[in-house]
Structures are given as structure tokens and as C-alpha cells.
mmCIF file of C-alpha atoms in Angstrom:
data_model
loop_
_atom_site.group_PDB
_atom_site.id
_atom_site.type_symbol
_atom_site.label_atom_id
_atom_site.label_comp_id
_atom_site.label_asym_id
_atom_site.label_seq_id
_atom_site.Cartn_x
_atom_site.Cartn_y
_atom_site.Cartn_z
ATOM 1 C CA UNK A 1 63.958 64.923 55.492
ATOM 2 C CA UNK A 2 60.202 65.728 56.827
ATOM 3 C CA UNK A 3 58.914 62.549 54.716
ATOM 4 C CA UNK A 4 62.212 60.638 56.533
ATOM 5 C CA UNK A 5 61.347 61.761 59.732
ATOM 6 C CA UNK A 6 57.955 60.639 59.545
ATOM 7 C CA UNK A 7 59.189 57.245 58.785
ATOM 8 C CA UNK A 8 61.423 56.628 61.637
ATOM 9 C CA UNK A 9 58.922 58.355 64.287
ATOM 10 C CA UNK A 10 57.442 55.768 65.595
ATOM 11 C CA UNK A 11 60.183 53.137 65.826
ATOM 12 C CA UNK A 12 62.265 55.725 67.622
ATOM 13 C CA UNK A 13 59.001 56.359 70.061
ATOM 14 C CA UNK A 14 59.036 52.550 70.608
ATOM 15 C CA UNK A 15 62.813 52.204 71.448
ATOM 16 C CA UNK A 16 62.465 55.216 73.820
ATOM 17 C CA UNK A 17 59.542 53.880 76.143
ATOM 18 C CA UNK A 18 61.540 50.343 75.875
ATOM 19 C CA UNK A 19 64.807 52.304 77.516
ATOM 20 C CA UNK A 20 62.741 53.746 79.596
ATOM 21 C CA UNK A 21 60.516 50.533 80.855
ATOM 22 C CA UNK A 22 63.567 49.188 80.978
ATOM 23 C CA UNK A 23 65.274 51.263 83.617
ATOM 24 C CA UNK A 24 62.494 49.594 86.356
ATOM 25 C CA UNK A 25 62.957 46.356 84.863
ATOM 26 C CA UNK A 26 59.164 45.966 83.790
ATOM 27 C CA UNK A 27 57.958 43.506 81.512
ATOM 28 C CA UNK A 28 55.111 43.236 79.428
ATOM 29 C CA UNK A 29 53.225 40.415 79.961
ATOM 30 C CA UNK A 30 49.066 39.599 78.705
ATOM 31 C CA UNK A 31 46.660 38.023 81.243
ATOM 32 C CA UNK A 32 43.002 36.722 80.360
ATOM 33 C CA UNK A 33 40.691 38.991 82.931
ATOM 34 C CA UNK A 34 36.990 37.841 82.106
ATOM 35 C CA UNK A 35 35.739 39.391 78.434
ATOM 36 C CA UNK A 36 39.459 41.125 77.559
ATOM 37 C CA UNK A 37 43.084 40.402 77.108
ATOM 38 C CA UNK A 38 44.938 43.005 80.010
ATOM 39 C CA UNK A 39 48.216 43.934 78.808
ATOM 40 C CA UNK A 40 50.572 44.902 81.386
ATOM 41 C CA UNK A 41 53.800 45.900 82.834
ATOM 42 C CA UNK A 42 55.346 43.557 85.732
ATOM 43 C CA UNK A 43 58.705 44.526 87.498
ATOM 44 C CA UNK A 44 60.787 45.207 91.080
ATOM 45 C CA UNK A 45 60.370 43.620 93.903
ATOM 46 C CA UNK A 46 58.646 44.049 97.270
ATOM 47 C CA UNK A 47 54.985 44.041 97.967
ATOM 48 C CA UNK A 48 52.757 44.163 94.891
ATOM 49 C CA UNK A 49 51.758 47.928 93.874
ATOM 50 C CA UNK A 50 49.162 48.077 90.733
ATOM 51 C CA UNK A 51 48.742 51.716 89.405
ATOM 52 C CA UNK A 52 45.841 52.782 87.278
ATOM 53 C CA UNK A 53 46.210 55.303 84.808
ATOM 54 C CA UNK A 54 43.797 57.474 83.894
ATOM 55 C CA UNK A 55 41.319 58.214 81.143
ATOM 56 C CA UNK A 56 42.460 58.656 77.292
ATOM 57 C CA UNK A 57 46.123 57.313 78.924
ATOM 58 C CA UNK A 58 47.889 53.779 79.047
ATOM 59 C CA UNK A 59 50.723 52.164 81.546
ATOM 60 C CA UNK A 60 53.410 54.347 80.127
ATOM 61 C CA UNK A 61 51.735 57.448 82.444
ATOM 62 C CA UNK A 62 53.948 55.566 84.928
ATOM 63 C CA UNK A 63 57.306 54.477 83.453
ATOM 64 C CA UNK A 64 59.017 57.402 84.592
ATOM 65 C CA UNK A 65 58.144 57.384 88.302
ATOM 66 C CA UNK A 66 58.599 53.139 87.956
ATOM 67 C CA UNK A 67 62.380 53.327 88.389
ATOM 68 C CA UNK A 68 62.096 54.889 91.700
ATOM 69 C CA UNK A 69 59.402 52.519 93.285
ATOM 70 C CA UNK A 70 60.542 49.001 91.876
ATOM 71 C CA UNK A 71 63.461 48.983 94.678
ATOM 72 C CA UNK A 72 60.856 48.737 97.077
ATOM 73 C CA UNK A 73 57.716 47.133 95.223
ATOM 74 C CA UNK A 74 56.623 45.016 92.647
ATOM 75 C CA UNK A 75 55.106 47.049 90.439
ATOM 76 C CA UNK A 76 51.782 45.942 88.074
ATOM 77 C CA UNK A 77 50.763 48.458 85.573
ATOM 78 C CA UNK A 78 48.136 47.643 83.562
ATOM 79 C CA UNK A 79 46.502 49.240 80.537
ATOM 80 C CA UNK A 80 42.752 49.196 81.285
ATOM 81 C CA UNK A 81 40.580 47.475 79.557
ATOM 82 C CA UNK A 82 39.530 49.893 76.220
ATOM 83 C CA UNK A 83 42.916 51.452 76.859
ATOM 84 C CA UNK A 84 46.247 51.068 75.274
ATOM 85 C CA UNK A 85 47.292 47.635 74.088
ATOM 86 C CA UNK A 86 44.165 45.858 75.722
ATOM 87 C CA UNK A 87 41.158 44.361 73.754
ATOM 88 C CA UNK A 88 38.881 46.906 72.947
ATOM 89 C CA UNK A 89 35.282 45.711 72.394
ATOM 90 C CA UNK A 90 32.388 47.733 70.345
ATOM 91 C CA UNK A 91 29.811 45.514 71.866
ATOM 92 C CA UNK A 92 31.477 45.613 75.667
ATOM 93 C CA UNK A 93 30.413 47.976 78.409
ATOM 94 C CA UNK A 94 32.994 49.696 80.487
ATOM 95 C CA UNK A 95 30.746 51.285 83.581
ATOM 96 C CA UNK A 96 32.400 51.346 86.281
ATOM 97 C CA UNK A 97 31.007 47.882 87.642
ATOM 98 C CA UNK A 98 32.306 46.309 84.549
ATOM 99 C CA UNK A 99 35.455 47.640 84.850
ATOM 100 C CA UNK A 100 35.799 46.884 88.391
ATOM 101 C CA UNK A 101 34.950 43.090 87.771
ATOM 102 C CA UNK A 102 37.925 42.882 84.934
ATOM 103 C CA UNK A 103 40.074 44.861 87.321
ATOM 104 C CA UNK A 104 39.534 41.827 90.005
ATOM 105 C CA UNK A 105 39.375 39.152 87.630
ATOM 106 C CA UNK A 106 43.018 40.496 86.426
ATOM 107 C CA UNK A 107 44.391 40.270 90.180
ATOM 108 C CA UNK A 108 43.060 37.335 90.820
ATOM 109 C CA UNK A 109 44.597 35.787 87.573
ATOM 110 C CA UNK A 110 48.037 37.610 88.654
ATOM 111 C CA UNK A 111 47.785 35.672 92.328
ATOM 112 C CA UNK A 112 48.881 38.339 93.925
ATOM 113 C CA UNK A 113 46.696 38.257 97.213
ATOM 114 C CA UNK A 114 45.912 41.895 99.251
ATOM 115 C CA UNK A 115 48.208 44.678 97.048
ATOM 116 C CA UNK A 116 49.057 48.439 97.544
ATOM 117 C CA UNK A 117 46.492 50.135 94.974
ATOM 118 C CA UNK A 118 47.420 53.871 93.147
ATOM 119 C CA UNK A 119 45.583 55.941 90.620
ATOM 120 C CA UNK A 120 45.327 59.335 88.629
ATOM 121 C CA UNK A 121 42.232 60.746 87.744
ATOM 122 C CA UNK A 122 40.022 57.793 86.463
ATOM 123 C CA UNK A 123 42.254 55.608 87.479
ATOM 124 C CA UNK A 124 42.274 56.717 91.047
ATOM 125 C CA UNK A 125 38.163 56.885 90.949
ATOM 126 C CA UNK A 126 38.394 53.256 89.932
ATOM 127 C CA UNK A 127 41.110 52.374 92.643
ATOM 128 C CA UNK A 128 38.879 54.081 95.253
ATOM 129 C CA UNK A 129 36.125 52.033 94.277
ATOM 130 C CA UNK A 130 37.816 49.109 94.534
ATOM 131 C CA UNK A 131 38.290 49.623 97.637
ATOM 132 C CA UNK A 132 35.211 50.563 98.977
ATOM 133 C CA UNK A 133 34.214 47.454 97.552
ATOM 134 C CA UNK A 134 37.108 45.284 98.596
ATOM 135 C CA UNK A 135 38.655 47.002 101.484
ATOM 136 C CA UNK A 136 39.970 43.290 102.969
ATOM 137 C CA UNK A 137 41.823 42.903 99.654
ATOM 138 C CA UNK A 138 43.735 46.640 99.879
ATOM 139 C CA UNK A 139 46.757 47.030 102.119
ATOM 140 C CA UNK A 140 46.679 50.660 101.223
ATOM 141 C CA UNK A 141 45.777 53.172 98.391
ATOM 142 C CA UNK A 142 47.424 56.119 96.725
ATOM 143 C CA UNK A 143 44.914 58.239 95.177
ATOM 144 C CA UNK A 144 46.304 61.109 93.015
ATOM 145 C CA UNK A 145 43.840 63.288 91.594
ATOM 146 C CA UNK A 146 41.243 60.695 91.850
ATOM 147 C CA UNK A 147 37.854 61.760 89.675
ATOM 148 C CA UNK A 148 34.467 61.431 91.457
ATOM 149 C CA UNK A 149 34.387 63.540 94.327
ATOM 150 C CA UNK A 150 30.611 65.171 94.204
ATOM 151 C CA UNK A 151 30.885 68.133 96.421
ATOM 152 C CA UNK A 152 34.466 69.292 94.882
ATOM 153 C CA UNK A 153 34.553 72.700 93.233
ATOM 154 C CA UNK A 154 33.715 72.768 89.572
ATOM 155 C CA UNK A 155 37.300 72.802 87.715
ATOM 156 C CA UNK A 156 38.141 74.264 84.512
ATOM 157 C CA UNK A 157 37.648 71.237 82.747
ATOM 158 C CA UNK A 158 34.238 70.613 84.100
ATOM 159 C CA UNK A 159 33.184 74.147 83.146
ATOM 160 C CA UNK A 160 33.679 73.044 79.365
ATOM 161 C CA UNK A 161 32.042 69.828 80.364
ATOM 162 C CA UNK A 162 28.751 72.198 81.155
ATOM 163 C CA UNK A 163 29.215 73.989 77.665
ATOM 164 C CA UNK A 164 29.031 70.736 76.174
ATOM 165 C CA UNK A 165 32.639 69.848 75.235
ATOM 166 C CA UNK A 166 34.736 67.586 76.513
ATOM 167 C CA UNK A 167 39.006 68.604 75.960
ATOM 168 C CA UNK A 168 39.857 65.158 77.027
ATOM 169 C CA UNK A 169 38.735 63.977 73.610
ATOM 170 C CA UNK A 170 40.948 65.103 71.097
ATOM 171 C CA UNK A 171 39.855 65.926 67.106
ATOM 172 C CA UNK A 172 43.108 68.050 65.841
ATOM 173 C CA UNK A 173 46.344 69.325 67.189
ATOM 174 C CA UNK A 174 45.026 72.390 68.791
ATOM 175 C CA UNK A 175 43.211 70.255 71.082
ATOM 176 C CA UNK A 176 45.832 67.898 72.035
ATOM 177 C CA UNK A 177 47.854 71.228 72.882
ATOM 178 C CA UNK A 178 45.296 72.593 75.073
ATOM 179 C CA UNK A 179 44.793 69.287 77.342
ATOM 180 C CA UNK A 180 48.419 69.210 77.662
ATOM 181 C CA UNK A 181 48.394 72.368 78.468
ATOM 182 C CA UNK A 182 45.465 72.105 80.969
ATOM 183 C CA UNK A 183 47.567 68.240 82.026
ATOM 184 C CA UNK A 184 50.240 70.202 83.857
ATOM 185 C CA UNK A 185 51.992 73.160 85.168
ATOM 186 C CA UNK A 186 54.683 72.617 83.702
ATOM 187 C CA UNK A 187 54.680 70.170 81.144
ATOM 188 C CA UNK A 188 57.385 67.499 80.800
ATOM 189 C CA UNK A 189 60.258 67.928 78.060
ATOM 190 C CA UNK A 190 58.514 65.739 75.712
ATOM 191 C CA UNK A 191 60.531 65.762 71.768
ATOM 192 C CA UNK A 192 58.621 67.446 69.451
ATOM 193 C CA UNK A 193 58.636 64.276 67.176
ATOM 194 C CA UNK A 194 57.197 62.172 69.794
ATOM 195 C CA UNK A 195 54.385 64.514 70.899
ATOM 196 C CA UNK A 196 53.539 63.913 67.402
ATOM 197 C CA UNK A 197 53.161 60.091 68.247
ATOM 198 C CA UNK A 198 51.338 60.396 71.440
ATOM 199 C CA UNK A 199 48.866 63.492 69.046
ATOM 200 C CA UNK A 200 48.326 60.496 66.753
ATOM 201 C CA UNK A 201 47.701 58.028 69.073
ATOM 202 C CA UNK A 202 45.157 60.486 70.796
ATOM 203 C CA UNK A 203 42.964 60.890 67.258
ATOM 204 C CA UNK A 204 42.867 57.122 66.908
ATOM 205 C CA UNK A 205 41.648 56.160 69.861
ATOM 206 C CA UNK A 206 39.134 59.499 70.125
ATOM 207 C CA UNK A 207 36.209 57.362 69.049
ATOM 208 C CA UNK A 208 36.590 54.599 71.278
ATOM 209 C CA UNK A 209 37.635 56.541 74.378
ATOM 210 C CA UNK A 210 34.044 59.051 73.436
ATOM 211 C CA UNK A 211 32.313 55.590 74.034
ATOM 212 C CA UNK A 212 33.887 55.096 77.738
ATOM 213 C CA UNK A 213 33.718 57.995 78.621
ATOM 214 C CA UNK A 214 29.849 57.485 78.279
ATOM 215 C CA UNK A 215 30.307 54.422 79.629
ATOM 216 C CA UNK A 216 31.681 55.389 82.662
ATOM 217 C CA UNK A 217 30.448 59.210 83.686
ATOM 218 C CA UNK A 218 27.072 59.299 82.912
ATOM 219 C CA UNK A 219 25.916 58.286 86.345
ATOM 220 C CA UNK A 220 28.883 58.710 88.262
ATOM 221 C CA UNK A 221 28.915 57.330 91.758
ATOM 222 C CA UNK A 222 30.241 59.674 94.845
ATOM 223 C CA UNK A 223 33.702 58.703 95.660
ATOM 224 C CA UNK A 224 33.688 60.325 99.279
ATOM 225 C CA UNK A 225 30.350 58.401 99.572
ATOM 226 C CA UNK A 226 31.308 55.609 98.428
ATOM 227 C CA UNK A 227 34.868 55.466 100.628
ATOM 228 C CA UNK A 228 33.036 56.857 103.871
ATOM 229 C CA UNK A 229 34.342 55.945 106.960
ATOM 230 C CA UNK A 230 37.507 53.252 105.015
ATOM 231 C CA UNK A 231 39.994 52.494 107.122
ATOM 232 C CA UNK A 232 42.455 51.170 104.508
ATOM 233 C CA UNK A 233 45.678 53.353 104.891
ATOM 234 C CA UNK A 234 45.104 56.173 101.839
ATOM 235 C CA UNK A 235 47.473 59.103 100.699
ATOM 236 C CA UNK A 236 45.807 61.531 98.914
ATOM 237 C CA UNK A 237 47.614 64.148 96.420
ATOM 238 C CA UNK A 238 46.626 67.019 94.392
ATOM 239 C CA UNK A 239 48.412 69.133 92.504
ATOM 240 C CA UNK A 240 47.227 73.148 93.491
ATOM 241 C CA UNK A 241 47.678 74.108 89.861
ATOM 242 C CA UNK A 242 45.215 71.096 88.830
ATOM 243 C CA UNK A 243 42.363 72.604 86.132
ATOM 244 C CA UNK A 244 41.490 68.949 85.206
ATOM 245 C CA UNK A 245 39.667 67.774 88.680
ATOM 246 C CA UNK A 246 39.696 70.723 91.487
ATOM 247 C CA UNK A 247 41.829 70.562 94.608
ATOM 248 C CA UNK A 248 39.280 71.292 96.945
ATOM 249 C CA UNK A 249 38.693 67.297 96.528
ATOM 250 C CA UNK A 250 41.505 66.324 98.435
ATOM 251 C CA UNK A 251 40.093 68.105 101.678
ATOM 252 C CA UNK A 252 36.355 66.706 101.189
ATOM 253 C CA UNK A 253 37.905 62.651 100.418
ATOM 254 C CA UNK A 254 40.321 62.966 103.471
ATOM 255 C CA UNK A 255 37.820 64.215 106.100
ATOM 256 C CA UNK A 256 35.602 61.079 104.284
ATOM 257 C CA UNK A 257 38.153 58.503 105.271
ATOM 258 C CA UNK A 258 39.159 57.015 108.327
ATOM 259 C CA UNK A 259 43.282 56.953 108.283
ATOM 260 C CA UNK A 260 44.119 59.548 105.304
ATOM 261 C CA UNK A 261 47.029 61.641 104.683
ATOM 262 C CA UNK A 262 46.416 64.810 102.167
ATOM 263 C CA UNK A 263 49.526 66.257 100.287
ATOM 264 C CA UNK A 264 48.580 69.228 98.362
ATOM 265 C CA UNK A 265 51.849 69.792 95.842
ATOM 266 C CA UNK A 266 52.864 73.728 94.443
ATOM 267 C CA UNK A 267 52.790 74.355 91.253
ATOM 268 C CA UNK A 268 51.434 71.100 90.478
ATOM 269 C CA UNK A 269 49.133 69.705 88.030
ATOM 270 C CA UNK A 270 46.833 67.069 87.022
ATOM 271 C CA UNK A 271 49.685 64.178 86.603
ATOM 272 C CA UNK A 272 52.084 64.826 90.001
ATOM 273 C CA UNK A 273 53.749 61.142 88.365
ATOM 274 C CA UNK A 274 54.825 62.677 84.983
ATOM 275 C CA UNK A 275 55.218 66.576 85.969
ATOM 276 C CA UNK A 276 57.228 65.792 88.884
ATOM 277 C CA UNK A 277 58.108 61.880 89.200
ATOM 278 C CA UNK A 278 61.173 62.418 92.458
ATOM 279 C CA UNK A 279 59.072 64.509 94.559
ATOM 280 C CA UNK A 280 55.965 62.281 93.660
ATOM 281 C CA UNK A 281 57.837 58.864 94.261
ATOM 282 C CA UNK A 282 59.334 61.009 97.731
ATOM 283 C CA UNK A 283 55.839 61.427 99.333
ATOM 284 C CA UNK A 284 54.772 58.084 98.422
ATOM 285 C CA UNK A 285 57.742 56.372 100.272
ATOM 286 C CA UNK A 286 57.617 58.417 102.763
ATOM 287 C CA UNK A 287 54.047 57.494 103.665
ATOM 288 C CA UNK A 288 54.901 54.152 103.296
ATOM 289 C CA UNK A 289 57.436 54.546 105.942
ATOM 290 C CA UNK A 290 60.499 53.959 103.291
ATOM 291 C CA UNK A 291 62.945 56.504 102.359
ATOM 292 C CA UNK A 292 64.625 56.932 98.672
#
């Protein structure tokens, strides 16, 4: 039965994100974006919406809040480059500039013009840099949890990061237990057979994510520096609970920015999209000025 079970895990994994893609209508399409194929998700209608994930994730962090936001946007999802189902290249670098100029290169291929930008974690750091950079090409941003604020507090996570370990990088099950346990407040109902897939998934790509990681956050920029004084339209969120990247962000980005709205979230966590999609895709709409 175990050896059975094993056998059928990871078609049954691949039928469940399918349903549950499905429910937002997204399709996965591939676009050329300089060095790297971009695999990505494409669905709804509306103004276009791209959402970043963050790091050691892929586009699936958003495929349950999707169904609530494709009535009112187009949704693009991509998985970064390094990440997921896109190339992955030994001899590529992916700093922050590098990822930013695939990260253009892939809107500009999609034709989609000025677009709505979100992002967790990393993927909010690189949305807020984007912005900074492009603000003419950003009709507004949703940045929850982003990394990169200087002055926040130091979090839990960065504590270990001081003692020389990083939890984001996973080497047995016991880890991948503890960062989903450090993820969230209360983690999502995840199948036990299935957190086995996304465990595995998280040892094989260890290696490669180690390298971006280095890549990326060895001289990390400032993002209340780097976004001082925006005036694209930005709501921020944070999750109170968060032990990945500390709350006290939220408060030092907003008073950065020029037309900000800060929603700190109870009993919230690192992922507001996947601990609590409704009340996530709620606040979002709401600042957009659309209801559910």
C-alpha cells in the first residue's frame, strides 16, 4: 500500500493543482524573456495583475487566491526565472538587476503595457524594485511581506541567518516542517501525501535555490530607499504573526512612500495569500475600489 501510494503521489499532486488552476481559468503558457524560458500562468479578465512569488516557491503560491481576483483582472503568474518550471542556468546570475531585466523582458514579450504589480517576500522586494525603477510602467503595487526593508526589526528568521543558517533551504524533513511552521500561523490543510511532494520538491531544488539566494542577498539594496518618495498607488500587508520578515516593515515602507495604504492582518503569517486567501483577496479589492 505504502510502495502504491508512493506511485500515485505525484500524479494525484498534478491533477489537484490542475483543478485548482483551473477554477481561475489560468493557463500555462512559456514566453522567451532574454537568457530563460518563463513559464507562466495566464487567466481572467480585467486589467493585467502579475504576482511574484517568493523565494524557494513557484506560481502555485497563488492558485488559491486566483479564483477570487480573475473576475476582476487578468491575472499573470509567473515562475521566476531559477524557480519552478523555468530554465534554470548554472552559469546565469540571478542578482537582482538580472532578474529585474528578465522580469521586463517577460512583460514586454506578454504586450501587456502599464500592469497592477503584487509580491510576497522576494517576490514583493523584486516588485518594489521594479517599480522604483519603472514607476511610469506600474499602475499600482501590492506588496505583501516584501523582503528588503533595512531598518525593519531583525525577525526570527534573520536571527538564524546571523548564526549562520538559513531555514529557507531545506536538507531533510525536519526542516521543511520547521519553515512551514515558521510560513504561517496557521498553516493551510495541506494532505499529508502531498506535503510529501512539495518536501521533495524542496530537496531538489535546495542546491540551486542556495545559489540565488547568494545571488540575490548578498548586497541587498534598501527597499524603503529605493521606493522613497513613489507615488505609484501601493498596499502594503503584513501578517502580525510573521517570523519570516518582521512587521515593523510595513510602518517604515509606508511612511517611505508617497500614496500607501498599510494593512497589518491578526494572526497572520508570512503568506496572507495561502493562510488566508478571502480575507487577502478582500483587502486587495477593496483598495482597488472593487468589492467581492
Amino acid at each position: 500500500a505504502v510502495a502504491g501510494a508512493h506511485i500515485y503521489r505525484w500524479p494525484l499532486f498534478n491533477v489537484a493543482i490542475h483543478v485548482q488552476r483551473g477554477k481561475a481559468d489560468l493557463k500555462e503558457k512559456t514566453v522567451r524573456a532574454g537568457d530563460h524560458d518563463i513559464i507562466y500562468l495566464d487567466g481572467g479578465r480585467g486589467e493585467p495583475l502579475i504576482l511574484i512569488h517568493g523565494f524557494g516557491a513557484n506560481k502555485d503560491n497563488w492558485i488559491q487566491i486566483a479564483p477570487l481576483l480573475s473576475p476582476h483582472f487578468r491575472l499573470i503568474i509567473p515562475d521566476l526565472p531559477g524557480f519552478g518550471d523555468s530554465t534554470r542556468d548554472r552559469d546565469a546570475r540571478y542578482g537582482v538587476d538580472e532578474q529585474l531585466a528578465r522580469l521586463k523582458s517577460f512583460i514586454e514579450k506578454c504586450a501587456l503595457g502599464p500592469v497592477h504589480l503584487g509580491g510576497n517576500s522576494m517576490g514583493g522586494y523584486l516588485a518594489g524594485l521594479y517599480t522604483a525603477r519603472y514607476p511610469a510602467r506600474v499602475k499600482s503595487q501590492w506588496l505583501l511581506a516584501p523582503a528588503g526593508i533595512a531598518a525593519a526589526e531583525a525577525s526570527e528568521y534573520f536571527q538564524y541567518l546571523e548564526r549562520g543558517e538559513n531555514p529557507l533551504l531545506v536538507d531533510n524533513l525536519a526542516d521543511f516542517n520547521r519553515v512551514v511552521d515558521m510560513c504561517f500561523t496557521r498553516p493551510p490543510y495541506v494532505p499529508k501525501t502531498f506535503q510529501r511532494c512539495l518536501y521533495e520538491r524542496n530537496l531538489a531544488e535546495r542546491e540551486f535555490n542556495d545559489k540565488i539566494f547568494t545571488d540575490m542577498f548578498t548586497e541587498p539594496l534598501a527597499l524603503e530607499k529605493e521606493l522613497e518618495g513613489s507615488t505609484v498607488k501601493t498596499q502594503i500587508l503584513w501578517g502580525d504573526g510573521d517570523r519570516i520578515l518582521h512587521p515593523s516593515g510595513a510602518g517604515i515602507l509606508s511612511r517611505a512612500l508617497n500614496d500607501a495604504e498599510m494593512v497589518i492582518m491578526d494572526r497572520m503569517g508570512h503568506c496572507p495569500m495561502l493562510e488566508r486567501p478571502r480575507e487577502t483577496a478582500a483587502l486587495y479589492l477593496k483598495f482597488q475600489g472593487l468589492t467581492t
